[in-house]
mmCIF file of C-alpha atoms in Angstrom:
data_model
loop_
_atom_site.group_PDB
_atom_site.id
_atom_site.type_symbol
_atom_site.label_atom_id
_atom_site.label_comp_id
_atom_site.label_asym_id
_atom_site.label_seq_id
_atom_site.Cartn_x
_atom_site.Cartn_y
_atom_site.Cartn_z
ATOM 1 C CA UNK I 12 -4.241 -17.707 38.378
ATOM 2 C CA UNK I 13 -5.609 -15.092 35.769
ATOM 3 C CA UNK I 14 -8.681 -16.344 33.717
ATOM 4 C CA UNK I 15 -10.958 -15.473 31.232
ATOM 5 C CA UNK I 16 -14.572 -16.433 30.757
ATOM 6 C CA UNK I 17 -15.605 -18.249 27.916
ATOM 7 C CA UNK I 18 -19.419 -18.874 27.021
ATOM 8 C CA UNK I 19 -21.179 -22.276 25.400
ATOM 9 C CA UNK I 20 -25.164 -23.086 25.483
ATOM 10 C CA UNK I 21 -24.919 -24.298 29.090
ATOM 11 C CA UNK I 22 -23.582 -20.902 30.291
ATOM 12 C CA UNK I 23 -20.122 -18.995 31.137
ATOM 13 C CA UNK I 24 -16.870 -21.199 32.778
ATOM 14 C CA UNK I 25 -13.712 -20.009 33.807
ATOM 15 C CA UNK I 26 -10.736 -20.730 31.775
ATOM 16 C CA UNK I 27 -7.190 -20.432 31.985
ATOM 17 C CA UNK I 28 -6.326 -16.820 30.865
ATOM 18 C CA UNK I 29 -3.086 -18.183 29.117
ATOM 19 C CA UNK I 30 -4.690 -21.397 27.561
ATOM 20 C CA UNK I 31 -6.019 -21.311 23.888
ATOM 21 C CA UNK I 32 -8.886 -23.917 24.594
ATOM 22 C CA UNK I 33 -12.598 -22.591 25.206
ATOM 23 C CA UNK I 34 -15.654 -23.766 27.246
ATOM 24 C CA UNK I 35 -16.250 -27.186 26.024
ATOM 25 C CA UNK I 36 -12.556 -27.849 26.709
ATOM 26 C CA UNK I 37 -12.395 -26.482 30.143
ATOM 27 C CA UNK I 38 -15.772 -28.470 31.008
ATOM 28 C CA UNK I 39 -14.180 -31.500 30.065
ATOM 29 C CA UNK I 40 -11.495 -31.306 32.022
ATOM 30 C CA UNK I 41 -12.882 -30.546 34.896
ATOM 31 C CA UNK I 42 -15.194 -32.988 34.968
ATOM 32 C CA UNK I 43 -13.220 -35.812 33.883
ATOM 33 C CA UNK I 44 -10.177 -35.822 36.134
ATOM 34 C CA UNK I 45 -9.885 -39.527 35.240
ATOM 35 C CA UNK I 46 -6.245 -41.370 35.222
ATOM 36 C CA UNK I 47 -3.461 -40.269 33.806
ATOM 37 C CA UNK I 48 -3.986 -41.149 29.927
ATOM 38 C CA UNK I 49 -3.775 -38.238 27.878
ATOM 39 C CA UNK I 50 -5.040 -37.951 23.913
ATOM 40 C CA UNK I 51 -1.723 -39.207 22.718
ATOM 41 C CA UNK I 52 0.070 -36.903 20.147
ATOM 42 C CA UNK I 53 -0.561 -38.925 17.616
ATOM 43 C CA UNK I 54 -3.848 -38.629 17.587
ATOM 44 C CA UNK I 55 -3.536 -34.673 17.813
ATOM 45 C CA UNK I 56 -1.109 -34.700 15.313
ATOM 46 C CA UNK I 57 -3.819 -37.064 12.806
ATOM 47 C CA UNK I 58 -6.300 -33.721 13.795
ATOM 48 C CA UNK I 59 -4.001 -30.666 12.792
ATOM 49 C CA UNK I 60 -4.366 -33.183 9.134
ATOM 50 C CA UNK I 61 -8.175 -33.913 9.398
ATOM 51 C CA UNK I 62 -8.997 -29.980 10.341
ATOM 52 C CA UNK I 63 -6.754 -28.980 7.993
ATOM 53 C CA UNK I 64 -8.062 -30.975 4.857
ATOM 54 C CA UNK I 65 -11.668 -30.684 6.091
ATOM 55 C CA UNK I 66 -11.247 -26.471 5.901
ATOM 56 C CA UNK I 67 -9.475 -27.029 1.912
ATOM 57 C CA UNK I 68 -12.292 -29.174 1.027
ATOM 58 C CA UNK I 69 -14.735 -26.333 2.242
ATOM 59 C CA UNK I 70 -12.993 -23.454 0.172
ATOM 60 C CA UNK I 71 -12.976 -26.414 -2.788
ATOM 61 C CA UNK I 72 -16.540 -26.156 -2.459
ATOM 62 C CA UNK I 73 -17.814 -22.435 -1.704
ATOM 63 C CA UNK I 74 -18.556 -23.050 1.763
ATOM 64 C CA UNK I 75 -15.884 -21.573 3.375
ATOM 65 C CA UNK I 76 -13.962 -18.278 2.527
ATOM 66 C CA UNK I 77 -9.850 -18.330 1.897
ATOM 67 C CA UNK I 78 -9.244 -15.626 4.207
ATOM 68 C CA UNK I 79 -10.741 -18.456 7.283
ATOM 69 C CA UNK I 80 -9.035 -21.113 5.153
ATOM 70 C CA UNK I 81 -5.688 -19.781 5.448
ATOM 71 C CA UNK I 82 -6.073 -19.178 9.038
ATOM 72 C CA UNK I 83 -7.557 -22.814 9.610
ATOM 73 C CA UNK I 84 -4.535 -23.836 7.760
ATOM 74 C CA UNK I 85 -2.056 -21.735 9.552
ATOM 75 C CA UNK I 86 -2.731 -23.390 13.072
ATOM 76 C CA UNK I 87 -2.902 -26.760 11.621
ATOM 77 C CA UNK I 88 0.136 -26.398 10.465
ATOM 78 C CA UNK I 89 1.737 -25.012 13.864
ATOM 79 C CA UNK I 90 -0.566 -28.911 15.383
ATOM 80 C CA UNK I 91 1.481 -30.764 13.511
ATOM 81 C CA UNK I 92 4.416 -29.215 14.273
ATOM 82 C CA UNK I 93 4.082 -30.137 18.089
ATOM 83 C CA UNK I 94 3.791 -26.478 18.971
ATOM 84 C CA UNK I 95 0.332 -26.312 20.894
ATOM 85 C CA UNK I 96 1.096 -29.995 22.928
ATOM 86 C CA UNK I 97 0.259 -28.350 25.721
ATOM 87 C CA UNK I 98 -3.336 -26.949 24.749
ATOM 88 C CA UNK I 99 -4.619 -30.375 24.433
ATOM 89 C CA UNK I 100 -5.044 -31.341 27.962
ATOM 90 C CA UNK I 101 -7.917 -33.890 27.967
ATOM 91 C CA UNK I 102 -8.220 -37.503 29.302
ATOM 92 C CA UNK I 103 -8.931 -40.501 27.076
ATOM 93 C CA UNK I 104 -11.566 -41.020 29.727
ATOM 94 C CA UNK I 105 -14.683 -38.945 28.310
ATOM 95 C CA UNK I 106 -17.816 -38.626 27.110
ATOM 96 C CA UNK I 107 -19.072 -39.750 23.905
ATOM 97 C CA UNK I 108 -17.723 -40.246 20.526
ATOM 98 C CA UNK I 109 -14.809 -38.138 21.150
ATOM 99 C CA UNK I 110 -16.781 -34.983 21.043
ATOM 100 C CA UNK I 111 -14.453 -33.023 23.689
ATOM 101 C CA UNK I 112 -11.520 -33.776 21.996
ATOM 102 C CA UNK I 113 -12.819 -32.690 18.606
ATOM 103 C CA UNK I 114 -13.880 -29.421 20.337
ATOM 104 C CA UNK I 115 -10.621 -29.153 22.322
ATOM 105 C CA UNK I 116 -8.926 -28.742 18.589
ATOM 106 C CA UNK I 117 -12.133 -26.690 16.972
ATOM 107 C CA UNK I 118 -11.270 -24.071 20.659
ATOM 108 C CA UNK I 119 -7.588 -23.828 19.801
ATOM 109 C CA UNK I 120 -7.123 -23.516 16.375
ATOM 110 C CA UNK I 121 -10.359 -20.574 16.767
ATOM 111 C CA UNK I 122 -8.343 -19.219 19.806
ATOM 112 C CA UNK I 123 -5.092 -19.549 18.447
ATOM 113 C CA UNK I 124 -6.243 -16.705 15.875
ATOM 114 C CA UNK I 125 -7.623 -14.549 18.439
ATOM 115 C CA UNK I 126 -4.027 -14.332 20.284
ATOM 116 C CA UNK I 127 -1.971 -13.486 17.467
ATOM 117 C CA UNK I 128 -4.275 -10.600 16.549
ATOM 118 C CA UNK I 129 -4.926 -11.380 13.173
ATOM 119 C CA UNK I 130 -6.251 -8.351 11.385
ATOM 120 C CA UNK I 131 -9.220 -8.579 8.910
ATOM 121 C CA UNK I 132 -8.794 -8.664 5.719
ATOM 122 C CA UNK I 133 -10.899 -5.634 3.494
ATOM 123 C CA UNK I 134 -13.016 -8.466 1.529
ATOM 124 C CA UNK I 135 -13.846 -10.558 4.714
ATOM 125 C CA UNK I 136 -17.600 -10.619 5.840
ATOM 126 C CA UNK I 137 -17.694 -9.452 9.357
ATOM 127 C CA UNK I 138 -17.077 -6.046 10.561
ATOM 128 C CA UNK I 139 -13.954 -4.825 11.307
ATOM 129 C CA UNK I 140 -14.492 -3.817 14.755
ATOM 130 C CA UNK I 141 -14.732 -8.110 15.175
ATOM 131 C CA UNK I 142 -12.082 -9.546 17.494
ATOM 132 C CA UNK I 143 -10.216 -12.387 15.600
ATOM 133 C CA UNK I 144 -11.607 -14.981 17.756
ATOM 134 C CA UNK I 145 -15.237 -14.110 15.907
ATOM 135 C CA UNK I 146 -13.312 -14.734 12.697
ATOM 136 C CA UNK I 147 -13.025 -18.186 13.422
ATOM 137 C CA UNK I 148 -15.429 -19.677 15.224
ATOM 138 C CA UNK I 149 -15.191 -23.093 16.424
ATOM 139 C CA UNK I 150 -18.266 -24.819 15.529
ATOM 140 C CA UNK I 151 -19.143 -22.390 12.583
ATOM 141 C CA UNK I 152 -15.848 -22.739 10.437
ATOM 142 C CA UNK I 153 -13.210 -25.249 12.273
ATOM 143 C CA UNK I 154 -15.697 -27.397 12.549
ATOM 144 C CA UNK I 155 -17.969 -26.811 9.332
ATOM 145 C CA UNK I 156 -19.492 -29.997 7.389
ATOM 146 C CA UNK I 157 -18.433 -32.090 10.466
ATOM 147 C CA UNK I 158 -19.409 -33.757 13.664
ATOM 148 C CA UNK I 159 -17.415 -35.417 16.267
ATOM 149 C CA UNK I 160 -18.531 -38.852 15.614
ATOM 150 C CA UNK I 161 -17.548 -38.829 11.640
ATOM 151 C CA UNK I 162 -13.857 -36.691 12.728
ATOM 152 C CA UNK I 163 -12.748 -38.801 15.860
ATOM 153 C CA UNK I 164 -13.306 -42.390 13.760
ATOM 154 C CA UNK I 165 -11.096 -40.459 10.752
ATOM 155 C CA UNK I 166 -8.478 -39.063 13.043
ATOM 156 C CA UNK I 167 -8.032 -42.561 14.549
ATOM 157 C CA UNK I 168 -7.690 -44.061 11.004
ATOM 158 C CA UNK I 169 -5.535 -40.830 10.151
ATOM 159 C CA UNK I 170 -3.137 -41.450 12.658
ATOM 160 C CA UNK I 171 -3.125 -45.540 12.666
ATOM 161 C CA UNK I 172 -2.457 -45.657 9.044
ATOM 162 C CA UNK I 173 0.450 -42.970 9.273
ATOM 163 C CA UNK I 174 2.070 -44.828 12.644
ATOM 164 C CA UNK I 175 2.058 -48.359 10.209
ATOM 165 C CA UNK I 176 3.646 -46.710 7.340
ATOM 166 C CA UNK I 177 5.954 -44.164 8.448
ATOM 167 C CA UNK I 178 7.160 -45.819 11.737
ATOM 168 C CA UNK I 179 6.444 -49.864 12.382
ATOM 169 C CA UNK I 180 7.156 -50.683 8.342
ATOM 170 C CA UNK I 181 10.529 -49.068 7.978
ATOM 171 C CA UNK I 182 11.350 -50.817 11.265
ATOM 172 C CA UNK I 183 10.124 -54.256 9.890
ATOM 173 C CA UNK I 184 11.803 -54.025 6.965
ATOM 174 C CA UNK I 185 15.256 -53.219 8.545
ATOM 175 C CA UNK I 186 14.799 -56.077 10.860
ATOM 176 C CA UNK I 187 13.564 -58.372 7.890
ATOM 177 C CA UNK I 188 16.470 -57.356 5.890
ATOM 178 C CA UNK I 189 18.691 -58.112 8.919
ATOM 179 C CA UNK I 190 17.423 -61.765 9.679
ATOM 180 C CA UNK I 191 17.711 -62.134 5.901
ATOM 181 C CA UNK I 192 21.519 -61.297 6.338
ATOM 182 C CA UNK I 193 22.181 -63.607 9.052
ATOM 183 C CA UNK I 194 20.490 -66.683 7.223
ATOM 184 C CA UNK I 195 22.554 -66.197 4.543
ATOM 185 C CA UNK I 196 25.745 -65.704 6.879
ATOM 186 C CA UNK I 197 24.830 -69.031 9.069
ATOM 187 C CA UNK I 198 24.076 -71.746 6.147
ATOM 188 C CA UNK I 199 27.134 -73.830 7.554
ATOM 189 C CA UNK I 200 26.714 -73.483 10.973
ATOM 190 C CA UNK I 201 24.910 -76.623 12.655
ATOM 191 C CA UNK I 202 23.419 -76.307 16.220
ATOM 192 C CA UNK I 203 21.369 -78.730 18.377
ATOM 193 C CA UNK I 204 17.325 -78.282 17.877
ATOM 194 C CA UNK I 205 15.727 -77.982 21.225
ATOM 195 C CA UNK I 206 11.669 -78.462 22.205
ATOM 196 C CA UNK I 207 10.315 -78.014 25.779
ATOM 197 C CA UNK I 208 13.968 -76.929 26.721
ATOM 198 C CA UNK I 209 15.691 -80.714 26.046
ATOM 199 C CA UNK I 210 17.913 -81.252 22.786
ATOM 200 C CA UNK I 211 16.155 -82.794 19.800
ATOM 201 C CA UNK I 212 17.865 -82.861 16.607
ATOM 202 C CA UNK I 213 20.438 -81.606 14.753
ATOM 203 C CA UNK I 214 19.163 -78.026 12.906
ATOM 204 C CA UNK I 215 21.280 -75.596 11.021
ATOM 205 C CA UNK I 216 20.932 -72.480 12.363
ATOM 206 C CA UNK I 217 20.284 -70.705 9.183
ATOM 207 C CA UNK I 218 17.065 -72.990 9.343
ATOM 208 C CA UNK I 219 16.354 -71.117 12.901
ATOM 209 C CA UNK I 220 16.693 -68.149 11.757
ATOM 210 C CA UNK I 221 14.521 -68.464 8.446
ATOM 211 C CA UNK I 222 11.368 -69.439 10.865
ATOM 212 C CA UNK I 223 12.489 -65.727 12.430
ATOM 213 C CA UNK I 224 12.080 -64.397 8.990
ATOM 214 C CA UNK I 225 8.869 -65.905 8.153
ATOM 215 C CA UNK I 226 7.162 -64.700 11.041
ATOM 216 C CA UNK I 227 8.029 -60.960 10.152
ATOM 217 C CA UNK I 228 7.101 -61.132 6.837
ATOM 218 C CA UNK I 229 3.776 -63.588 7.939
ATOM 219 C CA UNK I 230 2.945 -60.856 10.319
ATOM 220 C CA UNK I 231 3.670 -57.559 7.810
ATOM 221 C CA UNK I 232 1.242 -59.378 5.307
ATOM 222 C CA UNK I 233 -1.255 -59.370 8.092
ATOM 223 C CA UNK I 234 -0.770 -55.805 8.462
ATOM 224 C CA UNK I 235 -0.722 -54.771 5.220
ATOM 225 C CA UNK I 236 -4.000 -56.885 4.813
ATOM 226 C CA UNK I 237 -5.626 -54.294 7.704
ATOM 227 C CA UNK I 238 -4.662 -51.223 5.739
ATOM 228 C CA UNK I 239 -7.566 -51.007 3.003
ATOM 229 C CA UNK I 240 -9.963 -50.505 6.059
ATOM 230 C CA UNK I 241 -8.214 -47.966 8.048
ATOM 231 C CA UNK I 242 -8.070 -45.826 4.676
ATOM 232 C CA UNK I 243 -11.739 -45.376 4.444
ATOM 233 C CA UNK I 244 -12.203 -42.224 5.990
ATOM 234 C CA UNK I 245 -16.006 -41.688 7.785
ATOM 235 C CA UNK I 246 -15.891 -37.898 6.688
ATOM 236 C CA UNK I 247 -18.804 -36.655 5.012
ATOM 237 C CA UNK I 248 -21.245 -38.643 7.464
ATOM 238 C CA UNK I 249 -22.045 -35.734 9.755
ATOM 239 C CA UNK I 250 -23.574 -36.400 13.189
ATOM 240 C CA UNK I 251 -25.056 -39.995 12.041
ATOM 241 C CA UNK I 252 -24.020 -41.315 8.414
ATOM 242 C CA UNK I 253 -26.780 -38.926 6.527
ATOM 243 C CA UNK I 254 -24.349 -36.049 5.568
ATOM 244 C CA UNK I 255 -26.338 -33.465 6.747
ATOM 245 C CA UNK I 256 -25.082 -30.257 6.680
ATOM 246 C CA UNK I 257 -22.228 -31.176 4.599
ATOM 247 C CA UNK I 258 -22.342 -29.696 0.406
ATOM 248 C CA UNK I 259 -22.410 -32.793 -2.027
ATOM 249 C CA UNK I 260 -18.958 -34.294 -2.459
ATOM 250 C CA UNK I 261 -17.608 -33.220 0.404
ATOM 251 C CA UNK I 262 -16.710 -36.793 1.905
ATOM 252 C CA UNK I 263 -14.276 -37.333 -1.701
ATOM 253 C CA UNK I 264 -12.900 -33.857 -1.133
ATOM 254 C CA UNK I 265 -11.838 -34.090 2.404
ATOM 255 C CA UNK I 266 -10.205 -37.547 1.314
ATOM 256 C CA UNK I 267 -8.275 -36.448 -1.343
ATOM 257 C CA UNK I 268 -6.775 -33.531 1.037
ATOM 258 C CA UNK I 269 -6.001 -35.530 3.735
ATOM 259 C CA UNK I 270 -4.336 -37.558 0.742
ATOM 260 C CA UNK I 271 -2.403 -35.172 -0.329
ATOM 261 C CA UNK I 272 -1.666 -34.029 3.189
ATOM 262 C CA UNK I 273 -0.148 -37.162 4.648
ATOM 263 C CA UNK I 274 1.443 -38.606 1.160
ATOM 264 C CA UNK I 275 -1.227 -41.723 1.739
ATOM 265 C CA UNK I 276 -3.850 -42.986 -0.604
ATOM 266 C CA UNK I 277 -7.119 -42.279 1.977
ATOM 267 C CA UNK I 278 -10.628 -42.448 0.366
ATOM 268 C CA UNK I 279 -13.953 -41.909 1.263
ATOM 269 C CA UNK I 280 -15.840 -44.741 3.221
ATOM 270 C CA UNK I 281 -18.424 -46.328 0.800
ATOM 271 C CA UNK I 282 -20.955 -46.778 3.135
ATOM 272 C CA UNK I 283 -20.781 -43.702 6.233
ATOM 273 C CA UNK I 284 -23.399 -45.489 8.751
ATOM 274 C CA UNK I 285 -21.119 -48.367 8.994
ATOM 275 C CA UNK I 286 -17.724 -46.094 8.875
ATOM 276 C CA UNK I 287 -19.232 -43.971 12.172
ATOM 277 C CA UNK I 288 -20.996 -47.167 13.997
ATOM 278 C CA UNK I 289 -18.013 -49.644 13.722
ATOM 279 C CA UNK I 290 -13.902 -49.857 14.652
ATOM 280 C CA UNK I 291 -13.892 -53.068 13.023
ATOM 281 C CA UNK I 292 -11.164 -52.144 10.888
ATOM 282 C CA UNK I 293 -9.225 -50.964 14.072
ATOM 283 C CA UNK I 294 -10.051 -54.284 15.639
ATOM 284 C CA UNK I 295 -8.189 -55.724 12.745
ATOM 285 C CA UNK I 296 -5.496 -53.984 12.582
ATOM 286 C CA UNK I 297 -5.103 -54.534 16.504
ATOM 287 C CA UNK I 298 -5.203 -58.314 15.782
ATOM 288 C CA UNK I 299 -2.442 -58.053 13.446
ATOM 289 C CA UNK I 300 -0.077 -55.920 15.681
ATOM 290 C CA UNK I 301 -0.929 -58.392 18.807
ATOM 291 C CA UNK I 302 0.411 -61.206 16.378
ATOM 292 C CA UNK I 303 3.526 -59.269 15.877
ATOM 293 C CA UNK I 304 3.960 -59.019 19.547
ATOM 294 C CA UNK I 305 3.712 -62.192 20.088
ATOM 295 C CA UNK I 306 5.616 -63.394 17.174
ATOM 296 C CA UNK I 307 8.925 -60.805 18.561
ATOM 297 C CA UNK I 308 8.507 -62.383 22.186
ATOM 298 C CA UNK I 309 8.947 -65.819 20.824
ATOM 299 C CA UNK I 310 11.942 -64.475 18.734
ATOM 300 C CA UNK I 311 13.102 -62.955 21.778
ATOM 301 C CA UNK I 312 12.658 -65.793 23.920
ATOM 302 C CA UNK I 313 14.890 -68.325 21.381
ATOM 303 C CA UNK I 314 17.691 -65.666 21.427
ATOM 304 C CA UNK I 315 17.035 -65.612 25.282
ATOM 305 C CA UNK I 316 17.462 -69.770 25.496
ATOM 306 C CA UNK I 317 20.608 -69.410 23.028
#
């Protein structure tokens, strides 16, 4: 297998000559050849967004220049589309706060430049002898104003809060409007109530049914209860909370272009220690979708016994 060799501060490693991730990357996964959990897309997907809106917040504020901004944008965009699935190779067993997978997309999106052969542009501020992977450099410009531990919290919100709305509330509301349907179509119909599996009482069955309905919309009140949380974004905190090395206002700007990215109304986290320390907000959203799990087996289950 042809390879290249790529360079970080621990020294040169071997990489894939046909992959698009760097040193960091390659580390990673060889060190952690644990299970068989990948970095779901979804998560990727939430970065192309997060990398993306973190780069237009930059060029919003001076820091970086639009020739790297379009080219940040550019792969972002190709992320998102699911074209680069196979660049992100890395186990959800690592080190960390997610720092290898926030490098794995800093590596591509730099690399990605490199093997298209972008050519500088006149006004750019390198020389033009400079191979397009010096253009973009992964920790200098993909990852400006960041750190993994305030862009891994983000991409998790990112990509919970676009799962909820895009995919699990459509499907809710199509089942709610279904069981809504059938109560109205069942008012007449009497059936025996049953508990522990022996008859009770009489029960209409468009009395069933309604205790079907109330535990979707019970559980999509629960859920829409956990969104506030997930759309506080921990950007802007840097490496610990402090912003440091990130230009004043940064945190609102990279929340109003993941905003206008994803069509969803994220905002800055208020307070930044607590938004990189705790998943609480991801805890509570996981309580909410483990009541809606249970909720559908029980639904399941009386359908079952019917």
């Amino acid at each position: 297998m042809e390879q290249r060799i790529e360079h970080d501060t621990m020294g040169e490693v071997a990489v894939p000559a046909d992959k698009l991730w760097g040193a960091q990357t390659q580390r990673s996964f060889e060190n952690f050849p644990i299970g068989e959990e990948k970095m779901p897309p979804d998560l990727i997907h939430a970065f192309g967004v997060l990398k993306e809106a973190c780069a237009a917040a930059n060029h919003r504020l001076g820091t970086l220049d639009t020739r790297r901004y379009q080219l940040i944008q550019s792969a972002c965009q190709a992320i998102r589309a699911g074209e680069l699935a196979e660049q992100f190779p890395l186990s959800v067993w690592q080190t960390g706060s997610g720092t290898q997978t926030n490098m794995n997309v800093n590596e591509v999106i730099a690399h990605l430049t490199a093997e298209r052969g972008v050519a500088l542009h006149p006004n750019d501020h390198v020389n033009a002898s400079q191979a397009g992977e010096t253009l973009l450099h992964p920790n200098d410009h993909v990852n400006l104003s960041q750190s993994s531990n305030d862009t891994f919290p983000s991409a998790l919100h990112i990509a919970a809060v676009t799962a909820l709305h895009t995919r699990l509330e459509p499907a809710l509301t199509e089942m709610l409007l279904c069981l809504q349907r059938l109560e109205t179509d069942n008012q007449t119909v009497v059936k025996t109530g049953r508990t522990h599996l022996q008859d009770a009482t009489p029960i209409k069955f468009s009395q069933e049914i309604s205790g079907w309905r109330s535990m979707i919309e019970k559980t999509m009140e629960m859920l829409r209860a956990a969104l506030p949380g997930l759309k506080e974004l921990a950007l802007g905190g840097t490496a610990v909370g402090t912003g440091l090395n990130a230009p004043p206002g940064f945190d609102a700007a990279a929340a109003e272009e993941v905003a206008r990215l994803t069509g969803l109304p994220f905002r800055p986290a208020p307070n930044k220690f607590h938004a990189l320390s705790a998943r609480d907000g991801l805890v509570f959203s996981h309580g909410a979708l483990k009541a809606l799990a249970a909720d559908l087996m029980k639904l399941a289950n009386d359908v079952r016994w019917l």
